[in-house]
Amino acid sequence: MSEIAIIGGTGLTSLASLEIVRREMVQTPYGEPSGPLTHGILCNREVVFLARHGYGHTIPPHQVNYRANLWALKSIGVEKVIAIAAVGGIRADLIPGRLVFPDQIIDYTWSRYNTFFEDGSDGVTHIDFTWPYCDELRQQLIQAAARVNLDAAGKATYAATQGPRLETAAEIDRLERDGCDIVGMTGMPEAALARELELCYAACAVVANMAAGRGDGKITLEEIEQNLVKGMGKVGRLLEEAMPTV
Ligand code: HPA
């Protein structure tokens, strides 16, 4: 089986059921990844774990070194990546604690290093990004969720916003008009960089809150944290079920 990596997001800086074997610091032409790569065993499957925001959750979304993270994983032979990410729910059924496997992205981020083909020295490279996620891996995750009766949505358009602030209610109205169902700050350029490196990349989003103007009142950090604890428990079950099949 090919090497698989899990990139953990907010609320998932470690995996409880991962038996850690060793940690590896990797240098890349793009600088340092968010932390050492953690090699371990999850349900009899060798996996590599990386905390996107650092193990102490100190790196905000707009400062994550996405290029170093993906490059480091590719350089050690990873072929598949499962990205875990907290999101706000825009569509009414995408309520806090629910898992979502997005199938589309709209990118609203700016000023991030978003390509490995920066200077044109490899020719001008336009990757195909019609379907931004690896559908085989998405389907495997959707099926694993169904087998363990996890309430998950199998189709959603992810809006990647710049952050680190949350959105205004009007911005969420606009994202909804654009066709977005969930909103998060880390989905891009991560997915595009993974495609440039020909990694099979799929995301499991965890709804942490209703997006701005969709719930009642302000969005609080306490609410986000509580929902993420619930949601990340589900992610743990999902990964344990999915590992033998991915
Ligand atoms: N907006 C953007 N990113 C997020 C949100 C949100 O409401 N919740 C968790 N990550």
PDB file of C-alpha atoms and ligand atoms in Angstrom, residues 10 61 85-90 158-167 172 175 182-186 206-212 219 224 228, ligand 1:
ATOM      1  CA  THR A  10      -7.701  23.095  14.290  1.00  0.00           C
ATOM      2  CA  PRO A  61      -4.039  29.923   8.431  1.00  0.00           C
ATOM      3  CA  ALA A  85     -10.148  20.998   8.477  1.00  0.00           C
ATOM      4  CA  ALA A  86     -12.572  22.958  10.641  1.00  0.00           C
ATOM      5  CA  VAL A  87     -15.195  24.939   8.724  1.00  0.00           C
ATOM      6  CA  GLY A  88     -18.249  27.108   9.199  1.00  0.00           C
ATOM      7  CA  GLY A  89     -21.522  25.758   7.820  1.00  0.00           C
ATOM      8  CA  ILE A  90     -23.313  27.941   5.249  1.00  0.00           C
ATOM      9  CA  TYR A 158     -15.702  24.800   0.057  1.00  0.00           C
ATOM     10  CA  ALA A 159     -15.032  28.543   0.180  1.00  0.00           C
ATOM     11  CA  ALA A 160     -11.420  29.209   1.123  1.00  0.00           C
ATOM     12  CA  THR A 161     -11.166  32.607   2.809  1.00  0.00           C
ATOM     13  CA  GLN A 162      -8.071  34.501   3.854  1.00  0.00           C
ATOM     14  CA  GLY A 163      -8.721  34.930   7.562  1.00  0.00           C
ATOM     15  CA  PRO A 164      -7.615  34.995  10.240  1.00  0.00           C
ATOM     16  CA  ARG A 165     -10.790  36.889  11.112  1.00  0.00           C
ATOM     17  CA  LEU A 166     -14.135  35.231  10.553  1.00  0.00           C
ATOM     18  CA  GLU A 167     -16.387  36.596   7.817  1.00  0.00           C
ATOM     19  CA  ILE A 172     -21.305  34.803   3.857  1.00  0.00           C
ATOM     20  CA  LEU A 175     -20.369  33.122  -0.666  1.00  0.00           C
ATOM     21  CA  ILE A 182     -18.934  25.598   3.825  1.00  0.00           C
ATOM     22  CA  VAL A 183     -16.226  28.126   4.623  1.00  0.00           C
ATOM     23  CA  GLY A 184     -12.720  27.615   5.954  1.00  0.00           C
ATOM     24  CA  MET A 185      -9.306  29.245   5.824  1.00  0.00           C
ATOM     25  CA  THR A 186      -6.888  26.449   4.964  1.00  0.00           C
ATOM     26  CA  VAL A 206     -15.692  19.272  10.431  1.00  0.00           C
ATOM     27  CA  VAL A 207     -18.382  21.912  10.957  1.00  0.00           C
ATOM     28  CA  ALA A 208     -17.317  23.974  13.975  1.00  0.00           C
ATOM     29  CA  ASN A 209     -20.008  26.649  13.846  1.00  0.00           C
ATOM     30  CA  MET A 210     -22.731  28.036  11.639  1.00  0.00           C
ATOM     31  CA  ALA A 211     -21.109  30.675   9.417  1.00  0.00           C
ATOM     32  CA  ALA A 212     -21.560  34.385  10.217  1.00  0.00           C
ATOM     33  CA  ILE A 219     -19.591  33.151  16.842  1.00  0.00           C
ATOM     34  CA  ILE A 224     -16.064  26.374  18.073  1.00  0.00           C
ATOM     35  CA  LEU A 228     -14.651  20.514  17.384  1.00  0.00           C
TER      36      LEU A 228
HETATM   37  N1  HPA B   1     -15.222  30.770   8.695  1.00  0.00           N
HETATM   38  C1  HPA B   1     -13.978  30.495   8.232  1.00  0.00           C
HETATM   39  N2  HPA B   1     -13.234  29.521   8.735  1.00  0.00           N
HETATM   40  C2  HPA B   1     -13.734  28.779   9.735  1.00  0.00           C
HETATM   41  C3  HPA B   1     -15.009  29.024  10.255  1.00  0.00           C
HETATM   42  C4  HPA B   1     -15.806  30.076   9.716  1.00  0.00           C
HETATM   43  O1  HPA B   1     -16.943  30.345  10.127  1.00  0.00           O
HETATM   44  N3  HPA B   1     -15.210  28.123  11.260  1.00  0.00           N
HETATM   45  C5  HPA B   1     -14.077  27.369  11.325  1.00  0.00           C
HETATM   46  N4  HPA B   1     -13.188  27.757  10.406  1.00  0.00           N
END
